[in-house]
């Protein structure tokens, strides 16, 4: 996930950023599902879901020059 954060912070490479956002979302939701499967504490389930939510918000609010397709 460290590489995903670096890719998101770079100014260019819009396609790489899209994949980085997808990586963060799928990784964090997978972590939460795994934690649910082993009956882990709620904290260990909620924190990755919060990180996934932040990734979604960050993806949605990214600048227009960092998008592959316009959302208008």
Short mmCIF file of N, CA, C and O in Angstrom, two decimals:
data_model
loop_
_atom_site.label_atom_id
_atom_site.label_comp_id
_atom_site.label_asym_id
_atom_site.label_seq_id
_atom_site.Cartn_x
_atom_site.Cartn_y
_atom_site.Cartn_z
N UNK A 1 0.82 -1.18 0.00
CA UNK A 1 0.00 0.00 0.00
C UNK A 1 0.87 1.25 0.00
O UNK A 1 0.39 2.30 -0.38
N UNK A 2 2.10 1.15 0.42
CA UNK A 2 2.98 2.31 0.42
C UNK A 2 3.18 2.85 -0.99
O UNK A 2 3.21 4.06 -1.19
N UNK A 3 3.27 1.95 -1.96
CA UNK A 3 3.45 2.39 -3.35
C UNK A 3 2.20 3.07 -3.87
O UNK A 3 2.27 3.96 -4.69
N UNK A 4 1.03 2.65 -3.40
CA UNK A 4 -0.22 3.29 -3.81
C UNK A 4 -0.25 4.73 -3.32
O UNK A 4 -0.66 5.63 -4.06
N UNK A 5 0.18 4.96 -2.11
CA UNK A 5 0.20 6.33 -1.57
C UNK A 5 1.17 7.19 -2.36
O UNK A 5 0.87 8.34 -2.69
N UNK A 6 2.32 6.66 -2.70
CA UNK A 6 3.30 7.41 -3.50
C UNK A 6 2.72 7.72 -4.87
O UNK A 6 2.84 8.84 -5.36
N UNK A 7 2.06 6.75 -5.48
CA UNK A 7 1.46 6.98 -6.81
C UNK A 7 0.38 8.04 -6.76
O UNK A 7 0.27 8.87 -7.68
N UNK A 8 -0.40 8.07 -5.71
CA UNK A 8 -1.45 9.08 -5.59
C UNK A 8 -0.87 10.47 -5.40
O UNK A 8 -1.40 11.45 -5.91
N UNK A 9 0.24 10.57 -4.72
CA UNK A 9 0.85 11.88 -4.46
C UNK A 9 1.62 12.43 -5.66
O UNK A 9 1.90 13.63 -5.71
N UNK A 10 1.93 11.59 -6.65
CA UNK A 10 2.63 12.06 -7.84
C UNK A 10 1.69 12.91 -8.70
O UNK A 10 0.48 12.69 -8.72
N UNK A 11 2.24 13.87 -9.43
CA UNK A 11 1.41 14.78 -10.21
C UNK A 11 0.93 14.21 -11.53
O UNK A 11 -0.08 14.63 -12.05
N UNK A 12 1.65 13.29 -12.10
CA UNK A 12 1.30 12.74 -13.41
C UNK A 12 0.80 11.32 -13.25
O UNK A 12 0.52 10.87 -12.15
N UNK A 13 0.65 10.62 -14.36
CA UNK A 13 0.29 9.20 -14.38
C UNK A 13 -1.12 8.95 -13.84
O UNK A 13 -1.31 8.27 -12.83
N UNK A 14 -2.12 9.50 -14.53
CA UNK A 14 -3.51 9.37 -14.09
C UNK A 14 -3.96 7.92 -14.02
O UNK A 14 -4.67 7.53 -13.09
N UNK A 15 -3.55 7.10 -14.97
CA UNK A 15 -3.95 5.69 -14.96
C UNK A 15 -3.36 4.96 -13.76
O UNK A 15 -4.04 4.15 -13.11
N UNK A 16 -2.12 5.26 -13.43
CA UNK A 16 -1.48 4.66 -12.27
C UNK A 16 -2.22 5.06 -10.99
O UNK A 16 -2.40 4.24 -10.08
N UNK A 17 -2.68 6.31 -10.93
CA UNK A 17 -3.44 6.76 -9.76
C UNK A 17 -4.74 6.00 -9.63
O UNK A 17 -5.15 5.65 -8.53
N UNK A 18 -5.43 5.76 -10.75
CA UNK A 18 -6.68 5.01 -10.71
C UNK A 18 -6.44 3.62 -10.12
O UNK A 18 -7.21 3.15 -9.29
N UNK A 19 -5.37 2.97 -10.55
CA UNK A 19 -5.05 1.64 -10.03
C UNK A 19 -4.65 1.71 -8.56
O UNK A 19 -4.95 0.80 -7.79
N UNK A 20 -3.99 2.78 -8.16
CA UNK A 20 -3.60 2.93 -6.76
C UNK A 20 -4.82 3.10 -5.86
O UNK A 20 -4.90 2.50 -4.78
N UNK A 21 -5.78 3.90 -6.31
CA UNK A 21 -7.02 4.04 -5.53
C UNK A 21 -7.75 2.71 -5.43
O UNK A 21 -8.25 2.34 -4.37
N UNK A 22 -7.82 1.98 -6.55
CA UNK A 22 -8.48 0.67 -6.54
C UNK A 22 -7.75 -0.29 -5.59
O UNK A 22 -8.40 -1.03 -4.83
N UNK A 23 -6.43 -0.25 -5.61
CA UNK A 23 -5.63 -1.10 -4.72
C UNK A 23 -5.94 -0.80 -3.26
O UNK A 23 -6.16 -1.72 -2.46
N UNK A 24 -5.99 0.47 -2.90
CA UNK A 24 -6.27 0.83 -1.52
C UNK A 24 -7.67 0.36 -1.11
O UNK A 24 -7.85 -0.18 -0.01
N UNK A 25 -8.65 0.56 -1.99
CA UNK A 25 -10.01 0.16 -1.66
C UNK A 25 -10.12 -1.34 -1.49
O UNK A 25 -10.65 -1.83 -0.49
N UNK A 26 -9.62 -2.11 -2.46
CA UNK A 26 -9.73 -3.56 -2.39
C UNK A 26 -8.92 -4.14 -1.23
O UNK A 26 -9.36 -5.09 -0.58
N UNK A 27 -7.77 -3.59 -0.97
CA UNK A 27 -6.94 -4.09 0.14
C UNK A 27 -7.63 -3.85 1.48
O UNK A 27 -7.73 -4.76 2.31
N UNK A 28 -8.12 -2.65 1.70
CA UNK A 28 -8.73 -2.33 2.99
C UNK A 28 -10.06 -3.05 3.20
O UNK A 28 -10.34 -3.50 4.32
N UNK A 29 -10.87 -3.19 2.16
CA UNK A 29 -12.11 -3.95 2.34
C UNK A 29 -11.80 -5.43 2.55
O UNK A 29 -12.48 -6.10 3.34
N UNK A 30 -10.78 -5.94 1.88
CA UNK A 30 -10.37 -7.33 2.09
C UNK A 30 -9.87 -7.57 3.51
O UNK A 30 -10.15 -8.62 4.11
N UNK A 31 -9.14 -6.60 4.03
CA UNK A 31 -8.66 -6.71 5.42
C UNK A 31 -9.84 -6.78 6.37
O UNK A 31 -9.89 -7.61 7.28
N UNK A 32 -10.83 -5.93 6.16
CA UNK A 32 -12.00 -5.92 7.03
C UNK A 32 -12.77 -7.23 6.95
O UNK A 32 -13.19 -7.78 7.98
N UNK A 33 -12.94 -7.76 5.75
CA UNK A 33 -13.64 -9.03 5.59
C UNK A 33 -12.87 -10.15 6.28
O UNK A 33 -13.46 -11.02 6.95
N UNK A 34 -11.56 -10.13 6.17
CA UNK A 34 -10.73 -11.15 6.84
C UNK A 34 -10.86 -11.04 8.35
O UNK A 34 -10.93 -12.06 9.05
N UNK A 35 -10.88 -9.82 8.85
CA UNK A 35 -11.02 -9.62 10.30
C UNK A 35 -12.38 -10.09 10.80
O UNK A 35 -12.50 -10.63 11.90
N UNK A 36 -13.42 -9.87 9.98
CA UNK A 36 -14.75 -10.36 10.35
C UNK A 36 -14.75 -11.89 10.40
O UNK A 36 -15.34 -12.50 11.29
N UNK A 37 -14.09 -12.52 9.44
CA UNK A 37 -14.06 -13.98 9.35
C UNK A 37 -13.42 -14.63 10.56
O UNK A 37 -13.78 -15.76 10.93
N UNK A 38 -12.47 -13.95 11.19
CA UNK A 38 -11.80 -14.53 12.36
C UNK A 38 -12.33 -13.97 13.68
O UNK A 38 -11.72 -14.15 14.73
N UNK A 39 -13.47 -13.28 13.60
CA UNK A 39 -14.12 -12.71 14.79
C UNK A 39 -13.18 -11.80 15.57
O UNK A 39 -13.06 -11.90 16.80
N UNK A 40 -12.51 -10.91 14.87
CA UNK A 40 -11.59 -9.98 15.52
C UNK A 40 -12.38 -8.84 16.17
O UNK A 40 -13.58 -8.69 15.97
N UNK A 41 -11.68 -8.02 16.93
CA UNK A 41 -12.31 -6.89 17.62
C UNK A 41 -12.84 -5.87 16.60
O UNK A 41 -12.33 -5.76 15.48
N UNK A 42 -13.85 -5.13 17.01
CA UNK A 42 -14.50 -4.16 16.12
C UNK A 42 -13.51 -3.11 15.63
O UNK A 42 -13.60 -2.66 14.48
N UNK A 43 -12.58 -2.72 16.47
CA UNK A 43 -11.57 -1.73 16.09
C UNK A 43 -10.81 -2.17 14.84
O UNK A 43 -10.58 -1.38 13.94
N UNK A 44 -10.45 -3.44 14.78
CA UNK A 44 -9.67 -3.97 13.67
C UNK A 44 -10.50 -4.13 12.41
O UNK A 44 -9.95 -4.35 11.33
N UNK A 45 -11.80 -4.05 12.54
CA UNK A 45 -12.69 -4.11 11.38
C UNK A 45 -13.01 -2.71 10.87
O UNK A 45 -13.02 -2.45 9.67
N UNK A 46 -13.24 -1.79 11.80
CA UNK A 46 -13.69 -0.44 11.44
C UNK A 46 -12.56 0.41 10.86
O UNK A 46 -12.79 1.16 9.90
N UNK A 47 -11.37 0.32 11.40
CA UNK A 47 -10.26 1.17 10.93
C UNK A 47 -9.97 0.96 9.44
O UNK A 47 -9.88 1.93 8.68
N UNK A 48 -9.83 -0.27 8.94
CA UNK A 48 -9.61 -0.43 7.50
C UNK A 48 -10.78 0.09 6.66
O UNK A 48 -10.58 0.62 5.57
N UNK A 49 -12.00 -0.03 7.16
CA UNK A 49 -13.15 0.50 6.43
C UNK A 49 -13.11 2.03 6.39
O UNK A 49 -13.51 2.64 5.39
N UNK A 50 -12.61 2.65 7.45
CA UNK A 50 -12.46 4.11 7.44
C UNK A 50 -11.39 4.53 6.44
O UNK A 50 -11.56 5.52 5.72
N UNK A 51 -10.31 3.79 6.36
CA UNK A 51 -9.26 4.09 5.38
C UNK A 51 -9.79 3.92 3.96
O UNK A 51 -9.52 4.74 3.08
N UNK A 52 -10.58 2.87 3.72
CA UNK A 52 -11.20 2.67 2.41
C UNK A 52 -12.14 3.82 2.08
O UNK A 52 -12.18 4.30 0.94
N UNK A 53 -12.87 4.30 3.07
CA UNK A 53 -13.76 5.44 2.86
C UNK A 53 -12.98 6.70 2.51
O UNK A 53 -13.39 7.47 1.63
N UNK A 54 -11.86 6.91 3.18
CA UNK A 54 -11.02 8.07 2.86
C UNK A 54 -10.46 7.97 1.45
O UNK A 54 -10.34 8.98 0.75
N UNK A 55 -10.13 6.77 1.01
CA UNK A 55 -9.64 6.58 -0.35
C UNK A 55 -10.74 6.92 -1.36
O UNK A 55 -10.47 7.55 -2.39
N UNK A 56 -11.98 6.53 -1.07
CA UNK A 56 -13.09 6.86 -1.97
C UNK A 56 -13.30 8.36 -2.04
O UNK A 56 -13.47 8.92 -3.13
N UNK A 57 -13.29 9.02 -0.90
CA UNK A 57 -13.47 10.48 -0.87
C UNK A 57 -12.33 11.17 -1.59
O UNK A 57 -12.55 12.10 -2.38
N UNK A 58 -11.12 10.71 -1.38
CA UNK A 58 -9.96 11.29 -2.06
C UNK A 58 -10.06 11.10 -3.57
O UNK A 58 -9.75 12.01 -4.35
N UNK A 59 -10.50 9.93 -4.00
CA UNK A 59 -10.67 9.65 -5.43
C UNK A 59 -11.72 10.57 -6.02
O UNK A 59 -11.53 11.13 -7.09
N UNK A 60 -12.82 10.74 -5.33
CA UNK A 60 -13.92 11.56 -5.84
C UNK A 60 -13.55 13.04 -5.90
O UNK A 60 -13.96 13.76 -6.82
N UNK A 61 -12.77 13.52 -4.96
CA UNK A 61 -12.43 14.94 -4.88
C UNK A 61 -11.11 15.31 -5.54
O UNK A 61 -10.67 16.45 -5.43
N UNK A 62 -10.49 14.38 -6.27
CA UNK A 62 -9.22 14.68 -6.91
C UNK A 62 -9.41 15.76 -7.98
O UNK A 62 -10.49 15.91 -8.52
N UNK A 63 -8.36 16.51 -8.30
CA UNK A 63 -8.48 17.58 -9.28
C UNK A 63 -8.80 17.05 -10.68
O UNK A 63 -8.51 15.90 -11.01
N UNK A 64 -9.40 17.90 -11.50
CA UNK A 64 -9.83 17.50 -12.84
C UNK A 64 -8.65 17.06 -13.71
O UNK A 64 -8.80 16.17 -14.55
N UNK A 65 -7.48 17.65 -13.52
CA UNK A 65 -6.33 17.26 -14.35
C UNK A 65 -5.76 15.90 -13.95
O UNK A 65 -4.92 15.35 -14.65
N UNK A 66 -6.22 15.31 -12.86
CA UNK A 66 -5.76 13.99 -12.45
C UNK A 66 -6.74 12.88 -12.80
O UNK A 66 -6.56 11.74 -12.42
N UNK A 67 -7.78 13.23 -13.56
CA UNK A 67 -8.81 12.25 -13.91
C UNK A 67 -8.60 11.74 -15.32
O UNK A 67 -8.12 12.46 -16.20
N UNK A 68 -8.99 10.50 -15.54
CA UNK A 68 -8.95 9.95 -16.88
C UNK A 68 -10.12 10.45 -17.72
O UNK A 68 -9.99 10.76 -18.88
N UNK A 69 -11.30 10.52 -17.09
CA UNK A 69 -12.52 10.95 -17.77
C UNK A 69 -13.19 12.02 -16.90
O UNK A 69 -13.22 11.91 -15.68
N UNK A 70 -13.75 13.01 -17.55
CA UNK A 70 -14.46 14.07 -16.82
C UNK A 70 -15.74 13.52 -16.21
O UNK A 70 -16.46 12.74 -16.84
N UNK A 71 -16.06 13.91 -14.99
CA UNK A 71 -17.27 13.46 -14.32
C UNK A 71 -18.45 14.36 -14.62
O UNK A 71 -19.53 14.16 -14.07
N UNK A 72 -18.30 15.36 -15.47
CA UNK A 72 -19.41 16.30 -15.77
C UNK A 72 -20.45 15.68 -16.61
O UNK A 72 -20.53 15.00 -17.43
#
